[in-house]
mmCIF file of C-alpha atoms and ligand atoms in Angstrom:
data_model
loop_
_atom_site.group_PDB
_atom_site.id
_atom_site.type_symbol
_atom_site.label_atom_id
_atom_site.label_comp_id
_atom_site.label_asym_id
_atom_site.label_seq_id
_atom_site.Cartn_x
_atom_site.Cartn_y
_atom_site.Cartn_z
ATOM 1 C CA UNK A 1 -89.600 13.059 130.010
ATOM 2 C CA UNK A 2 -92.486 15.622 129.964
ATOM 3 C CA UNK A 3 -95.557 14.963 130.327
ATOM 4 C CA UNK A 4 -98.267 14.892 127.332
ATOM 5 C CA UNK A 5 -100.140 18.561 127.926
ATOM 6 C CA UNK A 6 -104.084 18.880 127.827
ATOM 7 C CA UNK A 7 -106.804 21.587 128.351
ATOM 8 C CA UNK A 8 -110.134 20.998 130.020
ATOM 9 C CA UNK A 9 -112.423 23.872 128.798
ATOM 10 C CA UNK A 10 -114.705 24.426 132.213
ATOM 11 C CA UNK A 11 -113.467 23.718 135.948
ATOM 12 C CA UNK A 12 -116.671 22.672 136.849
ATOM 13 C CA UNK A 13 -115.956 19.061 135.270
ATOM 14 C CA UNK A 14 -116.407 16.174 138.076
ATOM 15 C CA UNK A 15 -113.354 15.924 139.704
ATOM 16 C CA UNK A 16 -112.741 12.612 139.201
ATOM 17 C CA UNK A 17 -112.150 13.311 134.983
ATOM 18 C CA UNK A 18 -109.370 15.705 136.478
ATOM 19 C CA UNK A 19 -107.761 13.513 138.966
ATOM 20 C CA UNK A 20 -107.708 10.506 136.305
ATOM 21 C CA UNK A 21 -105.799 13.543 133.961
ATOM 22 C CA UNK A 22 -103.668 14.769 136.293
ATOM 23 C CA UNK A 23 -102.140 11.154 137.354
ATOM 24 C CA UNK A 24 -100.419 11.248 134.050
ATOM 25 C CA UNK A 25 -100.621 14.704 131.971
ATOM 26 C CA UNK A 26 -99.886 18.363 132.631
ATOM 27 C CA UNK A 27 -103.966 19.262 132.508
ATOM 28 C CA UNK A 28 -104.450 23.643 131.750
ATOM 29 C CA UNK A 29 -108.509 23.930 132.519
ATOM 30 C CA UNK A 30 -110.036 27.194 131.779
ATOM 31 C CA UNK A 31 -110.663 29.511 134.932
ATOM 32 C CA UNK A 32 -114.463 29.911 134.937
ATOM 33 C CA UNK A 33 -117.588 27.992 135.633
ATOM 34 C CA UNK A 34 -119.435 28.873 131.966
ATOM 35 C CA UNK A 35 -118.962 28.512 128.139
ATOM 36 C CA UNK A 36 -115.484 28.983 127.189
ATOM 37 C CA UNK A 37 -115.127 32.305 125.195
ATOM 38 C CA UNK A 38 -113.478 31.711 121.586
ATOM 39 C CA UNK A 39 -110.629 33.866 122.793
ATOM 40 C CA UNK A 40 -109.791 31.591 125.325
ATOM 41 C CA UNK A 41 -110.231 27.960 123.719
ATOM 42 C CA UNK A 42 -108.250 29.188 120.852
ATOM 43 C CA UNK A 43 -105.394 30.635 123.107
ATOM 44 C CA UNK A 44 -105.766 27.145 125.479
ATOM 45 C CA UNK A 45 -105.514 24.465 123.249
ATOM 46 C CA UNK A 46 -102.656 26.359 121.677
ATOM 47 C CA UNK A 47 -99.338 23.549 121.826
ATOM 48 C CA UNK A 48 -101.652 20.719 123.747
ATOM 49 C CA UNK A 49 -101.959 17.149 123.214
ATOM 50 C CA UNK A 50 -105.489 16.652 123.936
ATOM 51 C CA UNK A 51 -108.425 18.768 124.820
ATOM 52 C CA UNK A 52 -111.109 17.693 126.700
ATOM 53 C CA UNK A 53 -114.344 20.073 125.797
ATOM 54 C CA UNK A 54 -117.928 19.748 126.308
ATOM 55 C CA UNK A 55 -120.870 20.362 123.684
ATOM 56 C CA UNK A 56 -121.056 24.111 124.530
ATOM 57 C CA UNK A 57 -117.783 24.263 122.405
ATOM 58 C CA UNK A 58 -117.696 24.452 118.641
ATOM 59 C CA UNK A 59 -114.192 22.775 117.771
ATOM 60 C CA UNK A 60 -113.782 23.689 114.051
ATOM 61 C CA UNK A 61 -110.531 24.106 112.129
ATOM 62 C CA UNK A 62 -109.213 27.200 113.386
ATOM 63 C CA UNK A 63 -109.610 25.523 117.257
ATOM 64 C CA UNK A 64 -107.197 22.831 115.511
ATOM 65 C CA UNK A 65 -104.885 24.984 113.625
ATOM 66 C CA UNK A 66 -104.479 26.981 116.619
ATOM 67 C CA UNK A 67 -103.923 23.708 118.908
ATOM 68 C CA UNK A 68 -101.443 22.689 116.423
ATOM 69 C CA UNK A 69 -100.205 19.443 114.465
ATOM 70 C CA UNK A 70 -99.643 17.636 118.225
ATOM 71 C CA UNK A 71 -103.192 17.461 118.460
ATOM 72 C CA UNK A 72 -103.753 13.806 118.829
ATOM 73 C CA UNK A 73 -107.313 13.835 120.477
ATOM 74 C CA UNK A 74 -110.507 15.760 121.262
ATOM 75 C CA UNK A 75 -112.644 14.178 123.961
ATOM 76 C CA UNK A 76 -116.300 15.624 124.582
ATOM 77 C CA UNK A 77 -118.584 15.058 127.959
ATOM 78 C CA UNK A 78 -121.319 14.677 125.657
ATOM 79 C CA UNK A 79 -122.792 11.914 123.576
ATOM 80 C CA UNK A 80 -123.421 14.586 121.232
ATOM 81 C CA UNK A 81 -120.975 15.261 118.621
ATOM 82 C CA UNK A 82 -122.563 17.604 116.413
ATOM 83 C CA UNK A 83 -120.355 20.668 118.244
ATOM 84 C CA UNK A 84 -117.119 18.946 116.389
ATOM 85 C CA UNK A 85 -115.974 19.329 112.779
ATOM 86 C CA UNK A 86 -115.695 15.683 112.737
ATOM 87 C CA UNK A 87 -114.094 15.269 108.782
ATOM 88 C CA UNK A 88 -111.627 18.037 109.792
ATOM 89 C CA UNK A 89 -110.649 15.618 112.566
ATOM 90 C CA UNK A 90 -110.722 12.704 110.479
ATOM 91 C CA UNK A 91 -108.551 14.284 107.279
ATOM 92 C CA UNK A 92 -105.832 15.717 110.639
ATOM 93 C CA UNK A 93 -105.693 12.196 111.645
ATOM 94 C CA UNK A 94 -107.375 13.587 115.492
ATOM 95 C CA UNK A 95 -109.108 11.288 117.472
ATOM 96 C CA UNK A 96 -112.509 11.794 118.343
ATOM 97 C CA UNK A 97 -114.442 10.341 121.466
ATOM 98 C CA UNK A 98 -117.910 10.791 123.197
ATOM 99 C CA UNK A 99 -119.287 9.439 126.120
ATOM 100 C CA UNK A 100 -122.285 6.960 125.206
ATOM 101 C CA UNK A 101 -123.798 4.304 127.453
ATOM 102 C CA UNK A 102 -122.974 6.218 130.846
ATOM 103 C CA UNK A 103 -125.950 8.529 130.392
ATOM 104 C CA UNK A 104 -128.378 5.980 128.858
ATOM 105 C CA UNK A 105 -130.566 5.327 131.572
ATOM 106 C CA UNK A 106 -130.580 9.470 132.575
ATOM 107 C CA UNK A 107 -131.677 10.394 129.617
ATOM 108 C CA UNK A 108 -134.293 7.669 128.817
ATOM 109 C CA UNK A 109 -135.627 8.298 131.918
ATOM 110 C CA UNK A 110 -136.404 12.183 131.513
ATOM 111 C CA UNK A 111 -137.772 11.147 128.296
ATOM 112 C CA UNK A 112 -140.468 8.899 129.516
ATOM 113 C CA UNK A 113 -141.033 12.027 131.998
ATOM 114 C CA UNK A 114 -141.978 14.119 129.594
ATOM 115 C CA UNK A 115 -144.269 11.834 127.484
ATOM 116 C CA UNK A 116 -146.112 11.408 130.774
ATOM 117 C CA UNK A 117 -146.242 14.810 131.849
ATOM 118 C CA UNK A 118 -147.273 16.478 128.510
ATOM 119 C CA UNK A 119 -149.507 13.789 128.199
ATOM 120 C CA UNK A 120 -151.339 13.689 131.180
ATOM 121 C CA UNK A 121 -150.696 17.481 131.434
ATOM 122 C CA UNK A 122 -149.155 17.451 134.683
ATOM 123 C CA UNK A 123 -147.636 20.912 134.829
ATOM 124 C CA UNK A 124 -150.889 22.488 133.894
ATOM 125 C CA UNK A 125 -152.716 20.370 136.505
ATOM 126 C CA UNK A 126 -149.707 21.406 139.386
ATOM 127 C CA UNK A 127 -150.129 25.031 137.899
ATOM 128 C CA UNK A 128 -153.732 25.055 138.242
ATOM 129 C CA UNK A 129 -153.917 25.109 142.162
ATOM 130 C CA UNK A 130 -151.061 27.917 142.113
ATOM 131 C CA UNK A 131 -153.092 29.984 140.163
ATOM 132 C CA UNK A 132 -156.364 29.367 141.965
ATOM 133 C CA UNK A 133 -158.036 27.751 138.733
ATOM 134 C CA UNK A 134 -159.616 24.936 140.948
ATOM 135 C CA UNK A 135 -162.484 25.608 141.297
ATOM 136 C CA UNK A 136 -165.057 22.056 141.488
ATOM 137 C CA UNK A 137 -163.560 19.633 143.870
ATOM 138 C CA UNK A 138 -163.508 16.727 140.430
ATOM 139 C CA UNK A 139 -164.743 17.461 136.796
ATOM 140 C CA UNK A 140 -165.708 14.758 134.357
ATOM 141 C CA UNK A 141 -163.189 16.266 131.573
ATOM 142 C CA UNK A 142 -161.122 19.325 133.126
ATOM 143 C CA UNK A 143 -157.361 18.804 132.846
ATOM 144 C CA UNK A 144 -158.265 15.252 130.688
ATOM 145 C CA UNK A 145 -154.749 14.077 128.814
ATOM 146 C CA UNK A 146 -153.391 10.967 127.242
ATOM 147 C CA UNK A 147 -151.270 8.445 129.270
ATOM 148 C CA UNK A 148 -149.306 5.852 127.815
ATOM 149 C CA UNK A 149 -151.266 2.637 127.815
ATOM 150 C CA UNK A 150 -153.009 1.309 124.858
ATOM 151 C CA UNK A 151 -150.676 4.084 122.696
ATOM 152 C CA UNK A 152 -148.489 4.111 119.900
ATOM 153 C CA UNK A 153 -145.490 5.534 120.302
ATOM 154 C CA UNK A 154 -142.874 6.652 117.272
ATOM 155 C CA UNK A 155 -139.244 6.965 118.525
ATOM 156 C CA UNK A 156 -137.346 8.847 115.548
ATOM 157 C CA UNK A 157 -133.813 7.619 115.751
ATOM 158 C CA UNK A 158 -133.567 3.940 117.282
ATOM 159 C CA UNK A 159 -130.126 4.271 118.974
ATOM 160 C CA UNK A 160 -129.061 2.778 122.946
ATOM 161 C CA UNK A 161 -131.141 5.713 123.945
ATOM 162 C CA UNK A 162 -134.215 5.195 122.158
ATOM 163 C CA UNK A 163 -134.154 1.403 122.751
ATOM 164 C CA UNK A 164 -133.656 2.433 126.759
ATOM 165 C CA UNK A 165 -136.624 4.559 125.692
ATOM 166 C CA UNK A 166 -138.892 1.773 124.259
ATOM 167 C CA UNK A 167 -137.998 -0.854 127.623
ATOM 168 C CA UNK A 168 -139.281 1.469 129.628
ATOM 169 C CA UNK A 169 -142.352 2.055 127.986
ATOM 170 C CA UNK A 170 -143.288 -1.574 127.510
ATOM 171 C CA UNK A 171 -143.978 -2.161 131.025
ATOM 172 C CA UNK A 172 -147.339 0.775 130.307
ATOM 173 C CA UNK A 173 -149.013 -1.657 128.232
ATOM 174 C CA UNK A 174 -148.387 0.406 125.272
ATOM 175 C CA UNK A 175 -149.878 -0.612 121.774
ATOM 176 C CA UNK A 176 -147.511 -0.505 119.477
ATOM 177 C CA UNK A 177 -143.959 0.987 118.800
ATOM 178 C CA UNK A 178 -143.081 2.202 115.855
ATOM 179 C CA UNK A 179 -139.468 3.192 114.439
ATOM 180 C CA UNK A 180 -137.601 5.361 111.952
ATOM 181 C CA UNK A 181 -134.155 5.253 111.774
ATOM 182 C CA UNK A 182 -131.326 5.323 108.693
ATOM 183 C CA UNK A 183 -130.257 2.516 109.502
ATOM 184 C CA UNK A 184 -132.121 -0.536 109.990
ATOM 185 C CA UNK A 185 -133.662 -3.275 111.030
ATOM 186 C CA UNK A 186 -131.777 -2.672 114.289
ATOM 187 C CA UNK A 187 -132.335 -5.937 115.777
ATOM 188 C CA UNK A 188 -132.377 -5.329 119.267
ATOM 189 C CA UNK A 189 -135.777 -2.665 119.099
ATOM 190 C CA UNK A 190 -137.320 -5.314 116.861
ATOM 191 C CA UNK A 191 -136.430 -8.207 119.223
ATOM 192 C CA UNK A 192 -138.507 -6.528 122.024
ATOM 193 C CA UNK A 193 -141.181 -5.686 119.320
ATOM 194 C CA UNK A 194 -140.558 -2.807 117.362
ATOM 195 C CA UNK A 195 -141.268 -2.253 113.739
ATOM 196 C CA UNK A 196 -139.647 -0.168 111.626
ATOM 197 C CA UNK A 197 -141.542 2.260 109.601
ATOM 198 C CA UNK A 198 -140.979 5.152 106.981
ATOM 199 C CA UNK A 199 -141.075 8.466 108.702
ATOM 200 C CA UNK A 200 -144.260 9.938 107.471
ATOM 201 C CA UNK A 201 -146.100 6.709 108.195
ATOM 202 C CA UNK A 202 -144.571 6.849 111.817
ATOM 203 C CA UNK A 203 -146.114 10.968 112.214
ATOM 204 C CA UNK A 204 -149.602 9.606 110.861
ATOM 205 C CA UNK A 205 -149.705 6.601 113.248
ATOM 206 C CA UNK A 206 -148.019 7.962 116.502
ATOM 207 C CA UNK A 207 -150.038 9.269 119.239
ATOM 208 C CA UNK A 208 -146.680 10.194 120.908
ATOM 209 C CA UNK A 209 -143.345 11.050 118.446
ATOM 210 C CA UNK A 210 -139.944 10.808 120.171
ATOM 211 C CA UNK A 211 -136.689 12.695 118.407
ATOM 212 C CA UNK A 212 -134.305 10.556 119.872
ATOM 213 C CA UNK A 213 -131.815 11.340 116.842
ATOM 214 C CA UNK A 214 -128.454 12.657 116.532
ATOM 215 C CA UNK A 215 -128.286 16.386 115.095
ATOM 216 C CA UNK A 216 -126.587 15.676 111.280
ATOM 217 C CA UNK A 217 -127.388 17.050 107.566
ATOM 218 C CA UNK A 218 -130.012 14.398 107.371
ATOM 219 C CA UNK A 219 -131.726 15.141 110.356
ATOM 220 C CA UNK A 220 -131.500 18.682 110.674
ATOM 221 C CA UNK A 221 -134.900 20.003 111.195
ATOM 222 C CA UNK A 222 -136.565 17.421 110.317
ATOM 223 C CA UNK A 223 -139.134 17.810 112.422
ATOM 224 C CA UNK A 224 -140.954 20.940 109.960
ATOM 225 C CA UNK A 225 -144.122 22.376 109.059
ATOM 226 C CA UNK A 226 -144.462 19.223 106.564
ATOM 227 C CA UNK A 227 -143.841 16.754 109.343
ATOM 228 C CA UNK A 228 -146.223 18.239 112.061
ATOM 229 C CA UNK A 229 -149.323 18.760 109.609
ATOM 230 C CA UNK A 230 -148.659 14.796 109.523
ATOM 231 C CA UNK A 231 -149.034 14.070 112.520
ATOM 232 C CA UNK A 232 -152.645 13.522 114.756
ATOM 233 C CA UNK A 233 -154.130 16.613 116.229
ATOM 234 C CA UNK A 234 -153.800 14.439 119.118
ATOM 235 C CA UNK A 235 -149.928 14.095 118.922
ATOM 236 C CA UNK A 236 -147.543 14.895 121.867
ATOM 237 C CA UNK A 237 -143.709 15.278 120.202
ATOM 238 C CA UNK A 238 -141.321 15.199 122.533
ATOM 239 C CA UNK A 239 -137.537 16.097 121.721
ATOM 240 C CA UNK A 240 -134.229 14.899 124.060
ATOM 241 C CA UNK A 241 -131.587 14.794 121.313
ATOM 242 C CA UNK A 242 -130.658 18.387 119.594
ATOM 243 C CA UNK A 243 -132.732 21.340 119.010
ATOM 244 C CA UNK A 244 -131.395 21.707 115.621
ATOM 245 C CA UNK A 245 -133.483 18.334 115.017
ATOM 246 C CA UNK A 246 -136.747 20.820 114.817
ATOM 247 C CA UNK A 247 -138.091 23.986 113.047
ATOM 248 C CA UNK A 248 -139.176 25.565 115.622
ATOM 249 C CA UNK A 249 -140.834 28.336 113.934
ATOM 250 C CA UNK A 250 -143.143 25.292 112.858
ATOM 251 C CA UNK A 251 -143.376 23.749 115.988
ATOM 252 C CA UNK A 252 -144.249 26.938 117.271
ATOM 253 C CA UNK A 253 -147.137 27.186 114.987
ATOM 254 C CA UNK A 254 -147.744 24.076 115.323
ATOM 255 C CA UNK A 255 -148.655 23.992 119.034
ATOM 256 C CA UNK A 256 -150.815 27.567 118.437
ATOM 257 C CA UNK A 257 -152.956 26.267 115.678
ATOM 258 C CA UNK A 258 -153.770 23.029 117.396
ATOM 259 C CA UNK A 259 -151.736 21.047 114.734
ATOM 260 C CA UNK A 260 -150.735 18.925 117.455
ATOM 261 C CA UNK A 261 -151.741 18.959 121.355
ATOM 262 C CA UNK A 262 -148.274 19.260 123.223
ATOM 263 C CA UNK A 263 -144.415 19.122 123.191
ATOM 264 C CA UNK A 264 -141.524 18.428 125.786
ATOM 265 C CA UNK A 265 -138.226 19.616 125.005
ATOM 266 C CA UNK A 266 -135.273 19.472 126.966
ATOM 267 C CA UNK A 267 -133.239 20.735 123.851
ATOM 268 C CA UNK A 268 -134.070 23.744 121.794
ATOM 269 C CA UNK A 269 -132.174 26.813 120.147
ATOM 270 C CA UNK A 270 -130.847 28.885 121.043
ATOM 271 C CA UNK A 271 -129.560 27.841 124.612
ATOM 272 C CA UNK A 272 -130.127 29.267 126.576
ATOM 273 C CA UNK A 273 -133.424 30.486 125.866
ATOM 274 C CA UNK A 274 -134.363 33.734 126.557
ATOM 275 C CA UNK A 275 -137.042 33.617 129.201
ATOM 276 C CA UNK A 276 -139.326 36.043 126.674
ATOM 277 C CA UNK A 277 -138.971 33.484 123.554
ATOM 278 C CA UNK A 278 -142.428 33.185 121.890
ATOM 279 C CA UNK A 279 -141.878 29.224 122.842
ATOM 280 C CA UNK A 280 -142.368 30.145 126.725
ATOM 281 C CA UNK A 281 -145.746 31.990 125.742
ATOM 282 C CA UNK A 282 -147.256 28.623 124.781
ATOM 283 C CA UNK A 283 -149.207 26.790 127.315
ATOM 284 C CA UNK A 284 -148.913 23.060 125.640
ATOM 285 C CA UNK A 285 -145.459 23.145 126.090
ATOM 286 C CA UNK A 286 -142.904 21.930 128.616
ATOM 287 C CA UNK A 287 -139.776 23.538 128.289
ATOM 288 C CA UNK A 288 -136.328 21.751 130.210
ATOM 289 C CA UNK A 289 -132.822 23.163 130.576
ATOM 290 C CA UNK A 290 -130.657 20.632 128.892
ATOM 291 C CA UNK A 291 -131.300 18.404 132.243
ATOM 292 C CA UNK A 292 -131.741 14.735 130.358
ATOM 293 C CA UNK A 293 -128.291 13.693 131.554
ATOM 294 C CA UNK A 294 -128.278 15.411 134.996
ATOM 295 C CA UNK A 295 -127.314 13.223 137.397
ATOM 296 C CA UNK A 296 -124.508 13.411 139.602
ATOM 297 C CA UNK A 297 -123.492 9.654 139.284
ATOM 298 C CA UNK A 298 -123.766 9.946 135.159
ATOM 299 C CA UNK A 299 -121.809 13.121 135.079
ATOM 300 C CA UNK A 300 -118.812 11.673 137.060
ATOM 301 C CA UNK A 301 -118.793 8.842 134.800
ATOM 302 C CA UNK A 302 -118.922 11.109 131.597
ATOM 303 C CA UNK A 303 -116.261 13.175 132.897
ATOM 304 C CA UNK A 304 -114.644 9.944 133.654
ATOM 305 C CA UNK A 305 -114.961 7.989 130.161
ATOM 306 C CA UNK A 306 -114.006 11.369 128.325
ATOM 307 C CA UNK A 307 -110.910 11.202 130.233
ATOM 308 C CA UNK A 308 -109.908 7.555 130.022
ATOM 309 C CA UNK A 309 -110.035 8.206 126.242
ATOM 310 C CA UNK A 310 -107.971 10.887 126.214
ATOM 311 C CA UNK A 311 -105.112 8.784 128.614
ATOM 312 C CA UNK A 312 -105.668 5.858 126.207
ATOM 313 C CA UNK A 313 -104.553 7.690 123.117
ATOM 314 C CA UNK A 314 -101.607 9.239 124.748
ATOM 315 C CA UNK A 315 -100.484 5.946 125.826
ATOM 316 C CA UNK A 316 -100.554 5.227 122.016
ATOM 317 C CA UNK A 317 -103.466 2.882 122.465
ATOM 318 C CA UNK A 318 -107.499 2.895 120.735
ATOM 319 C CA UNK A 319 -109.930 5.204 121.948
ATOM 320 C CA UNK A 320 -112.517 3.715 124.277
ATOM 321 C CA UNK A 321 -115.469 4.365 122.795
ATOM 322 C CA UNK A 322 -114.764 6.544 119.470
ATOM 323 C CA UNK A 323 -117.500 8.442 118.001
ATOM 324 C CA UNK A 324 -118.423 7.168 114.029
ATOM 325 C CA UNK A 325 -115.819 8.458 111.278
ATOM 326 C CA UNK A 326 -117.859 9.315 108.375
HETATM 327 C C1 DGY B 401 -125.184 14.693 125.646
HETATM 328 O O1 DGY B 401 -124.501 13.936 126.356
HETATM 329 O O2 DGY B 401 -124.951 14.892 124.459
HETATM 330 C C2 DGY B 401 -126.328 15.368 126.305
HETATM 331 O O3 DGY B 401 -127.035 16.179 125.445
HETATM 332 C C3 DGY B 401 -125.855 16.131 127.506
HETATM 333 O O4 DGY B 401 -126.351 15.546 128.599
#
């Protein structure tokens, strides 16, 4: 009997997501170590069983007409989903998985990073030596931030990753942590102390906001003009999830006209972003590559999971851990 047929779209996936593939499916995986050109996805998945992508692909319905009514499942090497067409999946009867939980502790750590280092302005403390702006051996207020302790912090989408977020901010002796989320009470943040708030109460109270929310129609730049003239002057807004969660035209603004002190992002649009975006010219913000998950260990076990899911639906059994049908 032949075997069920997929397509990887990158060969730089972790081996190990290949071997698992290869044990028991013909695997195609495209030839180069980038973003798989439209050409090529459509032509790849053309007559496969499964395709394995990763959130640099946009898998719409002409990716699944071309694939074909075999198409049983998509798996992505992303807990983002927002890259797939997820009711055109659902009305084709297509599986759908992501990989949550493996990159939980990756991410949540950058994230507490990045409140620390826009807070206590630590890249324009290391970039002050470079560029011979030391000058006093010690100053009473030169390169004076906000740390953690005694704060309140405002995490904006309370799923595993925000509440990885929130443990590992208790330990700083922080104030208070506030939450906004569509669904609530989620019992788990409120068990460790959380409290749920509406969203413009959480801007006006937070001395540090957190976008820890999945990119959707609800939450799609949320984070605007209206929302930043809400929060303190003081505010540091830090973003892991999806650029498309902020207007950054506003945020942009924003940061110039002292609307609010700093921002992190390790997600933005477009990306990558071009090293002479008006963002880079800012010096209150830290810009990141798309890093939060980049770890060797929680790669391989993304490219694992997103594999096991695909073997588990070909074996005519449940995904592993299926993304949310609407
Ligand atoms: C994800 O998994 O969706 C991250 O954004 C990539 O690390």
């Amino acid at each position: 009997m032949s075997k069920p047929k997929v397509f990887v779209t990158r060969p730089d996936v972790p081996q190990a997501g290949i071997d698992l593939l290869k044990e028991k499916c013909d695997v195609e995986i495209y030839d180069q170590p980038m973003p798989i050109p439209r050409d090529a996805l459509i032509k790849g998945v053309q007559g496969k069983d499964a395709l394995y992508c990763l959130l640099t692909d946009k898998i719409d319905k002409d990716v699944m007409d071309a694939a074909g009514p075999q198409l049983k499942v998509i798996a992505t090497m992303s807990v983002g989903f927002d890259h797939i067409d997820i009711n055109e999946c659902k009305a084709r009867n297509i599986a759908v998985s992501n990989t949550p939980d493996v990159s939980t502790d990756s991410v949540a750590e950058l994230t507490v990073t990045l409140l620390l280092v826009c807070g206590r302005r630590i890249m324009d403390s290391a970039n002050a030596i470079k560029n011979g702006e030391w000058i006093y051996s010690w100053s009473p207020l030169w390169l004076c931030g906000r740390g953690l302790t005694n704060s309140t912090i405002g995490i904006v989408g309370m799923g595993r990753i925000g509440q990885a977020v929130m443990k590992r901010l208790l330990p700083f002796g922080v104030k208070k942590v506030l939450y906004y989320d569509l669904f609530h009470p989620i019992k788990p943040a409120e068990d460790m102390g959380a409290q749920y708030v509406e969203f413009e109460e959480l801007l006006k109270e937070s001395d540090f906001v957190v976008a820890m929310c999945n990119l959707s129609e609800q939450t799609k730049e949320l984070f605007n003009a209206k929302a930043f003239s809400q929060m303190k002057p003081t505010a540091v807004f830090v973003n892991t999830s999806r650029g498309g969660v902020v207007q950054q035209d506003d945020l942009y603004e924003a940061l110039k006209n002292g609307k609010i002190r700093a921002a992190g992002l390790d997600v933005m649009i477009p990306e990558p972003l071009p090293r002479d975006h008006k963002l880079t010219t800012l010096p209150n913000i830290v810009l990141l590559p798309h890093v939060g998950s980049a770890e060797e260990a929680a790669r391989i076990e993304m490219a694992t999971l997103a594999a096991k899911n695909i073997l588990s639906v070909l074996d005519g059994k449940p995904l592993v851990t299926p993304v949310p049908m609407p």
